Short mmCIF file of N, CA and C in Angstrom, two decimals:
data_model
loop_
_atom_site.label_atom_id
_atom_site.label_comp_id
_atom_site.label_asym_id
_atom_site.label_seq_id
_atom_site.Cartn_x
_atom_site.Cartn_y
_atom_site.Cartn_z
N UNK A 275 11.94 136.75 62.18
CA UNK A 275 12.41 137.75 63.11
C UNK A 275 11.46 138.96 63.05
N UNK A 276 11.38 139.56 64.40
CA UNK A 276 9.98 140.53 64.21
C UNK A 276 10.91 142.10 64.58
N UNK A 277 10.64 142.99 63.34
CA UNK A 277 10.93 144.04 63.22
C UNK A 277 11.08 144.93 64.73
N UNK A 278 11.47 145.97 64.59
CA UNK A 278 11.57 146.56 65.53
C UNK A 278 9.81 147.77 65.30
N UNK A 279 9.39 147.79 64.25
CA UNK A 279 7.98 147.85 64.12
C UNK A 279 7.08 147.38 64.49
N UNK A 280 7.24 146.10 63.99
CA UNK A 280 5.98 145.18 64.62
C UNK A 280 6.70 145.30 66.35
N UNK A 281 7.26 145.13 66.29
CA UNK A 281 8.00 144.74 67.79
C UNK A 281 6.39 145.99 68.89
N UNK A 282 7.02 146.84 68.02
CA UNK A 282 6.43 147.76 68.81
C UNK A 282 4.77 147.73 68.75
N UNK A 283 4.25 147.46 67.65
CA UNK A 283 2.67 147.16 67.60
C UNK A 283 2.53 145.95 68.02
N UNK A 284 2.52 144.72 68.77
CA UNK A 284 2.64 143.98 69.08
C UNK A 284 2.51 144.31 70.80
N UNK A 285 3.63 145.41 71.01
CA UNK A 285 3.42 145.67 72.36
C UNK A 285 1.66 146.61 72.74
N UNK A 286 1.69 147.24 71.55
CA UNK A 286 0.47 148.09 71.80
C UNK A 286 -0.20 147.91 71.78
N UNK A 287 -0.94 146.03 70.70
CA UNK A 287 -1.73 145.39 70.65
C UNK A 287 -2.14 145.22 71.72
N UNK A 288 -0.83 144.37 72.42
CA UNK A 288 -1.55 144.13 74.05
C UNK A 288 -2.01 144.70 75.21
N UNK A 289 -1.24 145.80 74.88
CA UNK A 289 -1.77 146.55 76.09
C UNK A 289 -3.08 147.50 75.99
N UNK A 290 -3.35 147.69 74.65
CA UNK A 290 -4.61 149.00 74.05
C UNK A 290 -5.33 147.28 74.40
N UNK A 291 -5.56 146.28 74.38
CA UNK A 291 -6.67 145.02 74.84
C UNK A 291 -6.61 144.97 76.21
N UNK A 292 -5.73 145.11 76.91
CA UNK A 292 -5.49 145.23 78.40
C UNK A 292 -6.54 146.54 79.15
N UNK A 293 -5.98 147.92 78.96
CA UNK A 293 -6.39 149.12 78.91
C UNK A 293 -6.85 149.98 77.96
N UNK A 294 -7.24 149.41 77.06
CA UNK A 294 -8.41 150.83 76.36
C UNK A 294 -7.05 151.55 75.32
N UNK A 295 -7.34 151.82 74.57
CA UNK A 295 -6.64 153.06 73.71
C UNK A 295 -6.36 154.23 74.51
N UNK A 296 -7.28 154.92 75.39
CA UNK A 296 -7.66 155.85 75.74
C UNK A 296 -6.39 155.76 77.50
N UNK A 297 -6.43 154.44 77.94
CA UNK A 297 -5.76 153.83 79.19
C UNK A 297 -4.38 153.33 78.99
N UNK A 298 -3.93 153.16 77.74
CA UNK A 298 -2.21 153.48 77.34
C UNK A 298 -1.62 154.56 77.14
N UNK A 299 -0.65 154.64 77.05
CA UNK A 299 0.45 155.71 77.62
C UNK A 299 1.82 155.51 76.23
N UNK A 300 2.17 156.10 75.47
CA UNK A 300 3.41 156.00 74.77
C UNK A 300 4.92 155.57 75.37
N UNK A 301 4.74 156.24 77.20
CA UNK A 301 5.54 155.62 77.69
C UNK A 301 5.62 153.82 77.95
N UNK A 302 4.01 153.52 78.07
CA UNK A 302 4.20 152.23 78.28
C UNK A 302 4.25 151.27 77.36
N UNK A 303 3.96 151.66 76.01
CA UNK A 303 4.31 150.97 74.95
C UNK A 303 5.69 150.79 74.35
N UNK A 304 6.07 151.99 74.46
CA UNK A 304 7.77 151.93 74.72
C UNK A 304 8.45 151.14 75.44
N UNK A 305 8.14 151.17 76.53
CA UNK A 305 8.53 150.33 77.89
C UNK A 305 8.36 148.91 77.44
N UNK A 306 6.94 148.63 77.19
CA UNK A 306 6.71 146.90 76.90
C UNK A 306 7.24 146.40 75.61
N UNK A 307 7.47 147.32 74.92
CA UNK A 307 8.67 147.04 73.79
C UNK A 307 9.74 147.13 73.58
N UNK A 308 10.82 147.43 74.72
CA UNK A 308 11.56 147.92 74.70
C UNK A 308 12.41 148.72 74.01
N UNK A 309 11.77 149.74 73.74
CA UNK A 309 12.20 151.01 72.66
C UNK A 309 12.16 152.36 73.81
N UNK A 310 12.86 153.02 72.65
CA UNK A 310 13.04 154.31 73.40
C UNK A 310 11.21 155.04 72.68
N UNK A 311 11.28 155.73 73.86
CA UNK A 311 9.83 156.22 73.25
C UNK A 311 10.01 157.37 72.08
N UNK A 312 11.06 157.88 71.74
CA UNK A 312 10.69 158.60 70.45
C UNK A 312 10.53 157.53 69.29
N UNK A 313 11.02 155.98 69.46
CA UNK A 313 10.86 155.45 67.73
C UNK A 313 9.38 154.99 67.83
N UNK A 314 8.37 155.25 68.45
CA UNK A 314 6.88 155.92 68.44
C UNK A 314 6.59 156.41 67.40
N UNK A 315 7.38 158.07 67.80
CA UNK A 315 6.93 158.62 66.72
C UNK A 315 7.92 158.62 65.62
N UNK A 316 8.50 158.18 65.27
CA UNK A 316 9.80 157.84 64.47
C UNK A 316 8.64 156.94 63.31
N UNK A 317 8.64 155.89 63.52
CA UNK A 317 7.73 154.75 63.21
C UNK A 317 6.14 155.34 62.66
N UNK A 318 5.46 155.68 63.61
CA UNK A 318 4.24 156.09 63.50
C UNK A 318 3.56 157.63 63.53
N UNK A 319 4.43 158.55 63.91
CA UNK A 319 3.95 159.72 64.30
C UNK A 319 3.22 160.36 65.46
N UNK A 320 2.41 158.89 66.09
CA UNK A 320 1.42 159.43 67.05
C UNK A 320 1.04 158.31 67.59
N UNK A 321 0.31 158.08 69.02
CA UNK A 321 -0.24 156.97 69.27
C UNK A 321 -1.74 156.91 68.35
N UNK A 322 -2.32 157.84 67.97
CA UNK A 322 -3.42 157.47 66.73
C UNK A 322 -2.63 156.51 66.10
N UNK A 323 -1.70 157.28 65.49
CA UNK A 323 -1.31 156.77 64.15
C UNK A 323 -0.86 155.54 64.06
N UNK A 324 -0.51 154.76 65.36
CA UNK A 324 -0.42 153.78 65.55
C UNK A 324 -1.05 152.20 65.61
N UNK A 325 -2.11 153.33 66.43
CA UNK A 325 -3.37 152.49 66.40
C UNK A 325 -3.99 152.15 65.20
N UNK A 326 -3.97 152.58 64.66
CA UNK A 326 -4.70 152.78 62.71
C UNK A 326 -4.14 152.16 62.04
N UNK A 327 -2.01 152.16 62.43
CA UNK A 327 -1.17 150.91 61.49
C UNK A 327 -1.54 149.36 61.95
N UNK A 328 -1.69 149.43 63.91
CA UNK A 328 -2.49 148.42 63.83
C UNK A 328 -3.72 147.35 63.58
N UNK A 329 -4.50 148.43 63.23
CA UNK A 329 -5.68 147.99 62.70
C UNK A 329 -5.43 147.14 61.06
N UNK A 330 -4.59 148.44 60.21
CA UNK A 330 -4.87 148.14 59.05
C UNK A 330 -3.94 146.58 58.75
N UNK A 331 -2.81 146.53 59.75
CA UNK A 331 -2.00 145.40 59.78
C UNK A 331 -3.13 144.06 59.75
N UNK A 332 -3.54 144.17 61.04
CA UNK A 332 -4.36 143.06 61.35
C UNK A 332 -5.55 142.55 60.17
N UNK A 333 -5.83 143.71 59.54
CA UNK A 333 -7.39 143.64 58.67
C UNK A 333 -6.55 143.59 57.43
N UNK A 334 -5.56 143.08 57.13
CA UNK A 334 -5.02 143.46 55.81
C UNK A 334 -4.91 141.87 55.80
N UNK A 335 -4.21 141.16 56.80
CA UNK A 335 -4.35 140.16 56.81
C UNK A 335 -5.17 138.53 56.87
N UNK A 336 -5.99 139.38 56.99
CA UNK A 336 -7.58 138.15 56.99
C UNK A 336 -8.40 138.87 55.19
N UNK A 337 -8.12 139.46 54.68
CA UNK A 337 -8.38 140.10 53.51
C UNK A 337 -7.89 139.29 52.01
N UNK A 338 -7.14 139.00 52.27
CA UNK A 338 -6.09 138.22 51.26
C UNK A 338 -6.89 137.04 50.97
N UNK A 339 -7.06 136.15 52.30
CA UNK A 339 -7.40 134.77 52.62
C UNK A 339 -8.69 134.93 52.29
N UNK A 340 -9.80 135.75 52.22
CA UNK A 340 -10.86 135.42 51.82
C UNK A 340 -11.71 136.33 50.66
N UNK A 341 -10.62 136.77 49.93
CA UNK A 341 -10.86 136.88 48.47
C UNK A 341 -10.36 135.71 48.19
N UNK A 342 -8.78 135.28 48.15
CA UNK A 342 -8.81 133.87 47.59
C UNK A 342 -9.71 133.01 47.63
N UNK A 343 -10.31 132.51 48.43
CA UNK A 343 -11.34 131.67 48.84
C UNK A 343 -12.58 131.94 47.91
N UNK A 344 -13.16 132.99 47.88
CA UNK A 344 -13.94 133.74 46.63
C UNK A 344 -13.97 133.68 45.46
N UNK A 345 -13.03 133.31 45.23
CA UNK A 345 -12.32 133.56 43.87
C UNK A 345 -12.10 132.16 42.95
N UNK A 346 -11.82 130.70 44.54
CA UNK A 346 -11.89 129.39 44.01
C UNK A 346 -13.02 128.71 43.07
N UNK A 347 -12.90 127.87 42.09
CA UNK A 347 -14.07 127.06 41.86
C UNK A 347 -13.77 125.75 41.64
N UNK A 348 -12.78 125.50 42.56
CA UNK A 348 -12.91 124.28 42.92
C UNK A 348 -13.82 123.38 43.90
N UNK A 349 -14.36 124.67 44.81
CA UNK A 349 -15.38 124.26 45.94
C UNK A 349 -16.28 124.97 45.81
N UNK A 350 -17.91 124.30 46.39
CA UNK A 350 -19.07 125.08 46.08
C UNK A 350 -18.85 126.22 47.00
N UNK A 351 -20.16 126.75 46.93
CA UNK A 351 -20.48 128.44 47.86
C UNK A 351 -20.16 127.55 49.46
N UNK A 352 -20.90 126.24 49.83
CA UNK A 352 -20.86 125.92 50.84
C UNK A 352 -19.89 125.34 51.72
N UNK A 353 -18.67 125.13 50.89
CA UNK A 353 -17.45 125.18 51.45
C UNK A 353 -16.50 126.14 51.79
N UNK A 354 -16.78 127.21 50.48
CA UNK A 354 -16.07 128.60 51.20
C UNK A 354 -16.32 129.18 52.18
N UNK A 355 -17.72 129.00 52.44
CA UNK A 355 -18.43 129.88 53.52
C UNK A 355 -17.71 128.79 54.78
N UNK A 356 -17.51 127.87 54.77
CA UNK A 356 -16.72 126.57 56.02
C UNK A 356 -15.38 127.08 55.77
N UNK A 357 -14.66 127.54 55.29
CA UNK A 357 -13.47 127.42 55.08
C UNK A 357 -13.22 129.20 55.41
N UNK A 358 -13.73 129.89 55.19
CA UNK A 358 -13.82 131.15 55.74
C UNK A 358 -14.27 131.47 57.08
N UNK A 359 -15.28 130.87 57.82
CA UNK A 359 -15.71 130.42 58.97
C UNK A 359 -14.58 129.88 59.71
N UNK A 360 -13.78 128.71 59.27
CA UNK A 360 -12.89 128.57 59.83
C UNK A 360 -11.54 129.44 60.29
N UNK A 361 -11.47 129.85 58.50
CA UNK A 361 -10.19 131.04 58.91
C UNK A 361 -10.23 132.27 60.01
N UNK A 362 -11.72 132.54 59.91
CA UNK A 362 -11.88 133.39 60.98
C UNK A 362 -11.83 133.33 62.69
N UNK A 363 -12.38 131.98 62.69
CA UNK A 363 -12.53 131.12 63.90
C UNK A 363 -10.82 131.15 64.59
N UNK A 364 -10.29 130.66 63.59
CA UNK A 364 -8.36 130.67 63.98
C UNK A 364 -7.55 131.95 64.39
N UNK A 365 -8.28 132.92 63.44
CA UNK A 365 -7.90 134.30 63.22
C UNK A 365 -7.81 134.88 64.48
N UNK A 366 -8.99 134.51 65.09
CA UNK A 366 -9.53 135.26 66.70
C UNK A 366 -8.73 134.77 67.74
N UNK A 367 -8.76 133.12 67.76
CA UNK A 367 -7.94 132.62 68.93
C UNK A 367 -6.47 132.81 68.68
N UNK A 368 -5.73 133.20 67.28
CA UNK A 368 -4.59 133.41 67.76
C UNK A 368 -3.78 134.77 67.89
N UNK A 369 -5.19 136.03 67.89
CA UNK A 369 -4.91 137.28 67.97
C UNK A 369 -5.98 137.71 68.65
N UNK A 370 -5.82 137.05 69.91
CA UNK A 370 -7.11 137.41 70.96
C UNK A 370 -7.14 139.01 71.08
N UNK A 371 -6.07 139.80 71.76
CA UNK A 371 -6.09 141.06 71.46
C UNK A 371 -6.70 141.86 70.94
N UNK A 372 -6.24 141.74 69.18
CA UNK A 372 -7.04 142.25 68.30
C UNK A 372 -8.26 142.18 68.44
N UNK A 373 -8.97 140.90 68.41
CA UNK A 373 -10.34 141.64 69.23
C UNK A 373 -10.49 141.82 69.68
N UNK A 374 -10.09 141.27 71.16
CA UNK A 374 -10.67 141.99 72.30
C UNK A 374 -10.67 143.85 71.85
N UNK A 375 -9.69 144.33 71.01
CA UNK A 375 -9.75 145.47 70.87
C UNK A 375 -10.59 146.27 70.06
N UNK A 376 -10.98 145.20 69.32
CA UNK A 376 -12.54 145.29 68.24
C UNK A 376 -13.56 145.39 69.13
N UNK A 377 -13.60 144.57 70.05
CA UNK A 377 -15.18 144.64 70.57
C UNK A 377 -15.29 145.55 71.55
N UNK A 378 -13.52 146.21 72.08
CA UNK A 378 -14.00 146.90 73.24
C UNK A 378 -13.99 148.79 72.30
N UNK A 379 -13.65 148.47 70.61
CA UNK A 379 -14.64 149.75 69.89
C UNK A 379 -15.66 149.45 69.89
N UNK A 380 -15.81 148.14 69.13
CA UNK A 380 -17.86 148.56 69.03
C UNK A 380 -18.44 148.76 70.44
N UNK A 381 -18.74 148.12 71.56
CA UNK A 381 -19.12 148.63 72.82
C UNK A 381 -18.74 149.97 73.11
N UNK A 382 -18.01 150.69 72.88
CA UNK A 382 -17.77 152.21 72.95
C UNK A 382 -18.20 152.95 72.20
N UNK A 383 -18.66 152.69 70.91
CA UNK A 383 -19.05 153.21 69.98
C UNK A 383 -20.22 152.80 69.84
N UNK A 384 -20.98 151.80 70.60
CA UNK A 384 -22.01 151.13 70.56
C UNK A 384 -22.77 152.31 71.91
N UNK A 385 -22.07 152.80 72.76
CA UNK A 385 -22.61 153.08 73.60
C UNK A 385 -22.77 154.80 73.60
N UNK A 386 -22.44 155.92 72.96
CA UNK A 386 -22.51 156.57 72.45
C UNK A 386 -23.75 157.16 71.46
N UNK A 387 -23.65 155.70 70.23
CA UNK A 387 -24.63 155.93 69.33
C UNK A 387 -26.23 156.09 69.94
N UNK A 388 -26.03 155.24 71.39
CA UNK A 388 -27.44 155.10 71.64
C UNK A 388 -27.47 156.32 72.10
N UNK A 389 -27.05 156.85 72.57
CA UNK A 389 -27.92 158.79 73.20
C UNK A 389 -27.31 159.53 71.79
N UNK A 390 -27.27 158.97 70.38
CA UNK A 390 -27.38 160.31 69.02
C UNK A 390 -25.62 161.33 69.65
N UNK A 391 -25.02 160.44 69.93
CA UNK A 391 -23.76 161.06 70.22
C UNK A 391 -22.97 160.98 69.25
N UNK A 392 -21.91 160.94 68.28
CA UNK A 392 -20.62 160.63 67.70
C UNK A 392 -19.41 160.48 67.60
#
């Protein structure tokens, strides 16, 4: 059963991959989660702050899986590196979002750096 937390990052996942961080609205994350928009900030404090629980959610979870993997010696270097490859490979297609929301930082942040901006 998915929290009324996740409930809500889940909605924001999709839509900050839809429209930009910058192109969501607290109302509409509310809305696509069906919450009242103060447990926003109830929950998170801020749509930053949100964004940042989602990040660390997502990256907390592919973290686990490949220290374990690291850590095995039951398999050479050249299976972890396949077996990490893989986890990642899975990781992406079943949290398309999440990257899409990764790549549409680095391209923003990618595009910046080139004119010495920050």
């Amino acid at each position: 059963m998915v929290s009324k937390e996740e409930n809500i990052l889940f909605a924001a996942e999709k839509l900050f991959a839809e429209k930009g961080f910058e192109g969501t609205s607290t109302r509409e994350i509310s809305k696509a989660a069906n919450v009242n928009i103060s447990m926003i900030s109830y929950y998170f404090g801020s749509k930053e702050k949100l964004y940042e629980k989602l990040v660390e959610y997502r990256m907390s979870e592919g973290q686990f899986f490949a220290k374990d993997i690291l850590e095995r010696t039951d398999i050479n270097e050249w299976q972890k590196i396949e077996k990490i490859v893989d986890q990642f490979s899975g990781r992406v297609r079943h949290h398309k979002c999440f990257y899409r929301i990764m790549q549409r930082e680095q391209l923003y942040t990618g595009k910046y750096a080139d004119r010495g901006i920050s």
